[in-house]
Amino acid sequence: MIYRLTIDGFHAGPALAEALEGLQRDRLFAKSRIQLHPGGLSAAIEHYRTNASPQLVIVEETGDEAAMIDRLHQLAEVCVAESRVVVVGGVNDIGAYRRLIAQGVSDYLVGPASTPQIIAAVESLYADPAAAPRGRLIAFFAARGGAGSSTLAHNTGWAVADLTGEDVMLVDLDQAFGTLGLAFNIEVRQTVGELLGEPERIDAQLLDRLLVKYDDHLQLLPSPSQLRDWPPIDAETIDRLLDVTRRMAPFVVLDLPHLWSPWVQHVLDMADELVLVAQPDLPNLRDLKALLDLLGERRADKGSIHLVLNKQDAQKKTQLTARDFEETLKVRPSQSIAFDPIFGEASNNGQMLGEVAKTHKLTEVINQLALQVSRRQAAQAKRKIPAKDVLAGWLKKAKMAR
């Protein structure tokens, strides 16, 4: 969920100041107005004597419980009743926590509080219990064109559906050069372009008519794949599309075009899991470093960014190693995928790697990536063994016994 909140933070020390600065950079609060002030709880009291209070106030108090409660009474006199207050303090006592909650404090965190702790507190305050569960958004983006991001997005999306047994929606957002229709050998009648061109029409009913059902758990939303002047896409349109898709499936896998535009940057910021795909060469390393430097400032959860080195050993004499990438980026690649013609064979057949070569070693690598980005375990479905195979097994055992 992208929060649209007004938040004031009053820190008394450098630890909370750093944590609140992390909140400002986090992708979940890209639409929020967050202002930071030094001075802690005392400064908040003085500030709201002459200024309107926001939706959420985060304050730090370094005094004892008695001083904290006294100042909170003063804060309540100058804040509107609708403002929620999260207090960060040094008192680590369950009794004090209960008394603070009884005084009307929305939440209490024992300092020093980190950015993830503050995010969790805000999420617990503004979670809508009546809202439908939102699907996990998994975005694939190439460090450079030709890295194979689309192929990995298609295969990983298929693998997530196959391994987890949950519904997956695979969306191709490359309107000019998208390959989703070709990759799955489907007949494309209506595309994502019709949604992006008329954002006011985007709803679950329309989207359901446009989706192509591939199997019991995988649905596809292909791109037009036409060279024409498409209307510009904005972040609000993408937000609307993704909000609908995430309410329709537990997983939404996005194949992003290799563009550097505001809407693409917005998706990179808000994706729950981001897979950056690169070939093992110097230009890819340079561009990957630039991406990580930028995205690292916006995403508090660094574990949600996955680096995949694709087409390993295609250029053995000149390629860089996974260790070269790790030493330069200070991030270990999640997976390294060897160059293999089998990807081309599967593509020419209009199938995924797991369909044509279920036991291939690269299929296992794709499966590992699928489980990483889905944060799920493979479904332990019981498979029925055909009677003829059971009989063959008995005969084999009988022969071995003799």
mmCIF file of N, CA and C in Angstrom, residues 268-350:
data_model
loop_
_atom_site.group_PDB
_atom_site.id
_atom_site.type_symbol
_atom_site.label_atom_id
_atom_site.label_comp_id
_atom_site.label_asym_id
_atom_site.label_seq_id
_atom_site.Cartn_x
_atom_site.Cartn_y
_atom_site.Cartn_z
ATOM 1 N N LEU A 268 9.316 0.684 -9.960
ATOM 2 C CA LEU A 268 10.530 0.176 -9.307
ATOM 3 C C LEU A 268 10.523 0.493 -7.819
ATOM 4 N N ASP A 269 9.962 1.634 -7.460
ATOM 5 C CA ASP A 269 9.896 2.027 -6.051
ATOM 6 C C ASP A 269 8.873 1.209 -5.273
ATOM 7 N N MET A 270 7.728 0.928 -5.878
ATOM 8 C CA MET A 270 6.611 0.371 -5.117
ATOM 9 C C MET A 270 6.535 -1.149 -5.165
ATOM 10 N N ALA A 271 7.273 -1.814 -6.063
ATOM 11 C CA ALA A 271 7.199 -3.273 -6.167
ATOM 12 C C ALA A 271 7.599 -3.943 -4.857
ATOM 13 N N ASP A 272 6.860 -4.959 -4.457
ATOM 14 C CA ASP A 272 7.210 -5.696 -3.244
ATOM 15 C C ASP A 272 8.520 -6.449 -3.432
ATOM 16 N N GLU A 273 8.706 -7.010 -4.622
ATOM 17 C CA GLU A 273 9.946 -7.715 -4.961
ATOM 18 C C GLU A 273 10.420 -7.193 -6.309
ATOM 19 N N LEU A 274 11.676 -6.794 -6.378
ATOM 20 C CA LEU A 274 12.229 -6.233 -7.606
ATOM 21 C C LEU A 274 13.381 -7.115 -8.074
ATOM 22 N N VAL A 275 13.266 -7.616 -9.297
ATOM 23 C CA VAL A 275 14.305 -8.464 -9.869
ATOM 24 C C VAL A 275 15.033 -7.661 -10.948
ATOM 25 N N LEU A 276 16.319 -7.378 -10.705
ATOM 26 C CA LEU A 276 17.149 -6.651 -11.661
ATOM 27 C C LEU A 276 17.993 -7.673 -12.413
ATOM 28 N N VAL A 277 17.845 -7.679 -13.728
ATOM 29 C CA VAL A 277 18.500 -8.689 -14.563
ATOM 30 C C VAL A 277 19.636 -8.038 -15.331
ATOM 31 N N ALA A 278 20.803 -8.689 -15.327
ATOM 32 C CA ALA A 278 21.977 -8.136 -16.006
ATOM 33 C C ALA A 278 22.780 -9.247 -16.651
ATOM 34 N N GLN A 279 23.448 -8.908 -17.742
ATOM 35 C CA GLN A 279 24.435 -9.807 -18.317
ATOM 36 C C GLN A 279 25.780 -9.550 -17.639
ATOM 37 N N PRO A 280 26.656 -10.545 -17.583
ATOM 38 C CA PRO A 280 27.917 -10.392 -16.845
ATOM 39 C C PRO A 280 28.997 -9.659 -17.640
ATOM 40 N N ASP A 281 28.751 -8.360 -17.892
ATOM 41 C CA ASP A 281 29.763 -7.562 -18.573
ATOM 42 C C ASP A 281 29.862 -6.192 -17.916
ATOM 43 N N LEU A 282 30.828 -5.396 -18.353
ATOM 44 C CA LEU A 282 31.114 -4.118 -17.694
ATOM 45 C C LEU A 282 29.983 -3.098 -17.840
ATOM 46 N N PRO A 283 29.384 -2.908 -19.042
ATOM 47 C CA PRO A 283 28.277 -1.951 -19.124
ATOM 48 C C PRO A 283 27.106 -2.313 -18.207
ATOM 49 N N ASN A 284 26.787 -3.603 -18.111
ATOM 50 C CA ASN A 284 25.710 -4.008 -17.213
ATOM 51 C C ASN A 284 26.072 -3.735 -15.755
ATOM 52 N N LEU A 285 27.332 -3.973 -15.392
ATOM 53 C CA LEU A 285 27.768 -3.705 -14.027
ATOM 54 C C LEU A 285 27.637 -2.225 -13.697
ATOM 55 N N ARG A 286 28.060 -1.375 -14.629
ATOM 56 C CA ARG A 286 27.958 0.071 -14.401
ATOM 57 C C ARG A 286 26.509 0.494 -14.186
ATOM 58 N N ASP A 287 25.595 0.033 -15.084
ATOM 59 C CA ASP A 287 24.200 0.453 -14.992
ATOM 60 C C ASP A 287 23.512 -0.144 -13.770
ATOM 61 N N LEU A 288 23.910 -1.353 -13.413
ATOM 62 C CA LEU A 288 23.342 -1.977 -12.229
ATOM 63 C C LEU A 288 23.741 -1.214 -10.966
ATOM 64 N N LYS A 289 24.971 -0.740 -10.926
ATOM 65 C CA LYS A 289 25.420 0.045 -9.775
ATOM 66 C C LYS A 289 24.624 1.346 -9.657
ATOM 67 N N ALA A 290 24.382 1.998 -10.804
ATOM 68 C CA ALA A 290 23.601 3.237 -10.783
ATOM 69 C C ALA A 290 22.179 2.974 -10.276
ATOM 70 N N LEU A 291 21.592 1.863 -10.714
ATOM 71 C CA LEU A 291 20.243 1.516 -10.257
ATOM 72 C C LEU A 291 20.216 1.260 -8.761
ATOM 73 N N LEU A 292 21.172 0.491 -8.274
ATOM 74 C CA LEU A 292 21.184 0.155 -6.855
ATOM 75 C C LEU A 292 21.453 1.370 -5.982
ATOM 76 N N ASP A 293 22.310 2.263 -6.443
ATOM 77 C CA ASP A 293 22.584 3.483 -5.676
ATOM 78 C C ASP A 293 21.321 4.313 -5.518
ATOM 79 N N LEU A 294 20.531 4.387 -6.592
ATOM 80 C CA LEU A 294 19.299 5.173 -6.547
ATOM 81 C C LEU A 294 18.220 4.468 -5.730
ATOM 82 N N LEU A 295 17.995 3.194 -6.027
ATOM 83 C CA LEU A 295 16.915 2.469 -5.370
ATOM 84 C C LEU A 295 17.222 2.203 -3.903
ATOM 85 N N GLY A 296 18.508 2.064 -3.569
ATOM 86 C CA GLY A 296 18.867 1.807 -2.185
ATOM 87 C C GLY A 296 18.472 2.927 -1.250
ATOM 88 N N GLU A 297 18.355 4.134 -1.772
ATOM 89 C CA GLU A 297 17.940 5.273 -0.953
ATOM 90 C C GLU A 297 16.432 5.275 -0.708
ATOM 91 N N ARG A 298 15.688 4.555 -1.537
ATOM 92 C CA ARG A 298 14.233 4.623 -1.466
ATOM 93 C C ARG A 298 13.599 3.405 -0.808
ATOM 94 N N ARG A 299 14.336 2.308 -0.733
ATOM 95 C CA ARG A 299 13.749 1.067 -0.247
ATOM 96 C C ARG A 299 14.438 0.645 1.051
ATOM 97 N N ALA A 300 13.670 0.614 2.147
ATOM 98 C CA ALA A 300 14.244 0.238 3.442
ATOM 99 C C ALA A 300 14.580 -1.249 3.479
ATOM 100 N N ASP A 301 13.777 -2.068 2.778
ATOM 101 C CA ASP A 301 13.984 -3.512 2.781
ATOM 102 C C ASP A 301 14.901 -3.886 1.627
ATOM 103 N N LYS A 302 16.207 -3.955 1.902
ATOM 104 C CA LYS A 302 17.160 -4.285 0.841
ATOM 105 C C LYS A 302 16.995 -5.727 0.360
ATOM 106 N N GLY A 303 16.413 -6.587 1.200
ATOM 107 C CA GLY A 303 16.213 -7.973 0.810
ATOM 108 C C GLY A 303 15.162 -8.158 -0.255
ATOM 109 N N SER A 304 14.429 -7.106 -0.586
ATOM 110 C CA SER A 304 13.397 -7.213 -1.620
ATOM 111 C C SER A 304 13.957 -6.944 -3.016
ATOM 112 N N ILE A 305 15.250 -6.633 -3.120
ATOM 113 C CA ILE A 305 15.895 -6.428 -4.423
ATOM 114 C C ILE A 305 16.735 -7.663 -4.724
ATOM 115 N N HIS A 306 16.466 -8.290 -5.863
ATOM 116 C CA HIS A 306 17.153 -9.523 -6.243
ATOM 117 C C HIS A 306 17.951 -9.275 -7.531
ATOM 118 N N LEU A 307 19.243 -9.600 -7.503
ATOM 119 C CA LEU A 307 20.095 -9.459 -8.685
ATOM 120 C C LEU A 307 20.230 -10.820 -9.357
ATOM 121 N N VAL A 308 19.993 -10.842 -10.662
ATOM 122 C CA VAL A 308 20.130 -12.083 -11.420
ATOM 123 C C VAL A 308 21.100 -11.841 -12.569
ATOM 124 N N LEU A 309 22.166 -12.623 -12.602
ATOM 125 C CA LEU A 309 23.104 -12.578 -13.728
ATOM 126 C C LEU A 309 22.657 -13.605 -14.755
ATOM 127 N N ASN A 310 22.323 -13.127 -15.939
ATOM 128 C CA ASN A 310 21.765 -13.986 -16.973
ATOM 129 C C ASN A 310 22.773 -14.163 -18.118
ATOM 130 N N LYS A 311 22.615 -15.254 -18.846
ATOM 131 C CA LYS A 311 23.449 -15.560 -20.011
ATOM 132 C C LYS A 311 24.926 -15.719 -19.630
ATOM 133 N N GLN A 312 25.151 -16.351 -18.487
ATOM 134 C CA GLN A 312 26.521 -16.646 -18.070
ATOM 135 C C GLN A 312 27.195 -17.569 -19.093
ATOM 136 N N ASP A 313 28.451 -17.303 -19.363
ATOM 137 C CA ASP A 313 29.296 -18.112 -20.258
ATOM 138 C C ASP A 313 28.956 -17.957 -21.732
ATOM 139 N N ALA A 314 28.124 -16.989 -22.074
ATOM 140 C CA ALA A 314 27.888 -16.718 -23.499
ATOM 141 C C ALA A 314 29.136 -16.111 -24.128
ATOM 142 N N GLN A 315 29.884 -15.325 -23.341
ATOM 143 C CA GLN A 315 31.150 -14.723 -23.786
ATOM 144 C C GLN A 315 32.196 -15.019 -22.722
ATOM 145 N N LYS A 316 32.686 -16.239 -22.707
ATOM 146 C CA LYS A 316 33.531 -16.678 -21.606
ATOM 147 C C LYS A 316 34.821 -15.879 -21.466
ATOM 148 N N LYS A 317 35.407 -15.445 -22.583
ATOM 149 C CA LYS A 317 36.698 -14.776 -22.522
ATOM 150 C C LYS A 317 36.607 -13.363 -21.958
ATOM 151 N N THR A 318 35.484 -12.720 -22.132
ATOM 152 C CA THR A 318 35.379 -11.307 -21.736
ATOM 153 C C THR A 318 34.410 -11.060 -20.584
ATOM 154 N N GLN A 319 33.676 -12.066 -20.154
ATOM 155 C CA GLN A 319 32.651 -11.839 -19.143
ATOM 156 C C GLN A 319 33.259 -11.590 -17.758
ATOM 157 N N LEU A 320 32.489 -10.888 -16.934
ATOM 158 C CA LEU A 320 32.832 -10.717 -15.525
ATOM 159 C C LEU A 320 32.227 -11.871 -14.732
ATOM 160 N N THR A 321 32.728 -12.091 -13.540
ATOM 161 C CA THR A 321 32.225 -13.166 -12.701
ATOM 162 C C THR A 321 31.200 -12.636 -11.698
ATOM 163 N N ALA A 322 30.484 -13.571 -11.083
ATOM 164 C CA ALA A 322 29.545 -13.192 -10.034
ATOM 165 C C ALA A 322 30.273 -12.518 -8.881
ATOM 166 N N ARG A 323 31.501 -12.957 -8.634
ATOM 167 C CA ARG A 323 32.277 -12.340 -7.554
ATOM 168 C C ARG A 323 32.635 -10.892 -7.889
ATOM 169 N N ASP A 324 32.920 -10.602 -9.164
ATOM 170 C CA ASP A 324 33.186 -9.220 -9.576
ATOM 171 C C ASP A 324 31.990 -8.331 -9.247
ATOM 172 N N PHE A 325 30.794 -8.830 -9.527
ATOM 173 C CA PHE A 325 29.582 -8.059 -9.244
ATOM 174 C C PHE A 325 29.409 -7.887 -7.742
ATOM 175 N N GLU A 326 29.645 -8.953 -6.986
ATOM 176 C CA GLU A 326 29.454 -8.881 -5.537
ATOM 177 C C GLU A 326 30.433 -7.912 -4.894
ATOM 178 N N GLU A 327 31.690 -7.934 -5.314
ATOM 179 C CA GLU A 327 32.695 -7.054 -4.718
ATOM 180 C C GLU A 327 32.428 -5.591 -5.057
ATOM 181 N N THR A 328 31.925 -5.322 -6.259
ATOM 182 C CA THR A 328 31.665 -3.932 -6.663
ATOM 183 C C THR A 328 30.374 -3.398 -6.068
ATOM 184 N N LEU A 329 29.328 -4.221 -6.067
ATOM 185 C CA LEU A 329 28.006 -3.771 -5.650
ATOM 186 C C LEU A 329 27.733 -4.000 -4.172
ATOM 187 N N LYS A 330 28.575 -4.827 -3.525
ATOM 188 C CA LYS A 330 28.367 -5.210 -2.122
ATOM 189 C C LYS A 330 27.034 -5.936 -1.940
ATOM 190 N N VAL A 331 26.591 -6.584 -3.001
ATOM 191 C CA VAL A 331 25.362 -7.371 -2.973
ATOM 192 C C VAL A 331 25.633 -8.672 -3.711
ATOM 193 N N ARG A 332 25.255 -9.778 -3.113
ATOM 194 C CA ARG A 332 25.476 -11.071 -3.763
ATOM 195 C C ARG A 332 24.326 -11.358 -4.731
ATOM 196 N N PRO A 333 24.605 -11.715 -5.970
ATOM 197 C CA PRO A 333 23.532 -12.075 -6.906
ATOM 198 C C PRO A 333 22.695 -13.228 -6.372
ATOM 199 N N SER A 334 21.383 -13.117 -6.528
ATOM 200 C CA SER A 334 20.487 -14.172 -6.051
ATOM 201 C C SER A 334 20.659 -15.446 -6.854
ATOM 202 N N GLN A 335 20.805 -15.290 -8.176
ATOM 203 C CA GLN A 335 20.964 -16.443 -9.054
ATOM 204 C C GLN A 335 21.882 -16.066 -10.211
ATOM 205 N N SER A 336 22.594 -17.076 -10.715
ATOM 206 C CA SER A 336 23.361 -16.935 -11.948
ATOM 207 C C SER A 336 22.831 -17.978 -12.919
ATOM 208 N N ILE A 337 22.411 -17.528 -14.089
ATOM 209 C CA ILE A 337 21.758 -18.416 -15.053
ATOM 210 C C ILE A 337 22.632 -18.544 -16.287
ATOM 211 N N ALA A 338 23.024 -19.759 -16.589
ATOM 212 C CA ALA A 338 23.926 -20.008 -17.715
ATOM 213 C C ALA A 338 23.214 -19.802 -19.048
ATOM 214 N N PHE A 339 23.993 -19.382 -20.040
ATOM 215 C CA PHE A 339 23.462 -19.296 -21.406
ATOM 216 C C PHE A 339 23.232 -20.717 -21.908
ATOM 217 N N ASP A 340 22.020 -20.970 -22.446
ATOM 218 C CA ASP A 340 21.703 -22.311 -22.930
ATOM 219 C C ASP A 340 20.666 -22.199 -24.049
ATOM 220 N N PRO A 341 20.899 -22.863 -25.180
ATOM 221 C CA PRO A 341 19.942 -22.811 -26.292
ATOM 222 C C PRO A 341 18.555 -23.326 -25.943
ATOM 223 N N ILE A 342 18.426 -24.027 -24.807
ATOM 224 C CA ILE A 342 17.124 -24.589 -24.465
ATOM 225 C C ILE A 342 16.076 -23.503 -24.248
ATOM 226 N N PHE A 343 16.513 -22.301 -23.821
ATOM 227 C CA PHE A 343 15.566 -21.194 -23.693
ATOM 228 C C PHE A 343 14.975 -20.848 -25.058
ATOM 229 N N GLY A 344 15.826 -20.827 -26.084
ATOM 230 C CA GLY A 344 15.348 -20.539 -27.436
ATOM 231 C C GLY A 344 14.420 -21.621 -27.951
ATOM 232 N N GLU A 345 14.728 -22.876 -27.651
ATOM 233 C CA GLU A 345 13.873 -23.982 -28.077
ATOM 234 C C GLU A 345 12.488 -23.871 -27.446
ATOM 235 N N ALA A 346 12.458 -23.567 -26.144
ATOM 236 C CA ALA A 346 11.173 -23.419 -25.463
ATOM 237 C C ALA A 346 10.392 -22.237 -26.037
ATOM 238 N N SER A 347 11.098 -21.129 -26.305
ATOM 239 C CA SER A 347 10.446 -19.944 -26.858
ATOM 240 C C SER A 347 9.843 -20.230 -28.229
ATOM 241 N N ASN A 348 10.586 -20.934 -29.077
ATOM 242 C CA ASN A 348 10.078 -21.263 -30.409
ATOM 243 C C ASN A 348 8.849 -22.160 -30.351
ATOM 244 N N ASN A 349 8.749 -22.950 -29.263
ATOM 245 C CA ASN A 349 7.580 -23.805 -29.081
ATOM 246 C C ASN A 349 6.413 -23.082 -28.421
ATOM 247 N N GLY A 350 6.655 -21.842 -27.987
ATOM 248 C CA GLY A 350 5.613 -21.116 -27.258
ATOM 249 C C GLY A 350 5.343 -21.715 -25.894
#
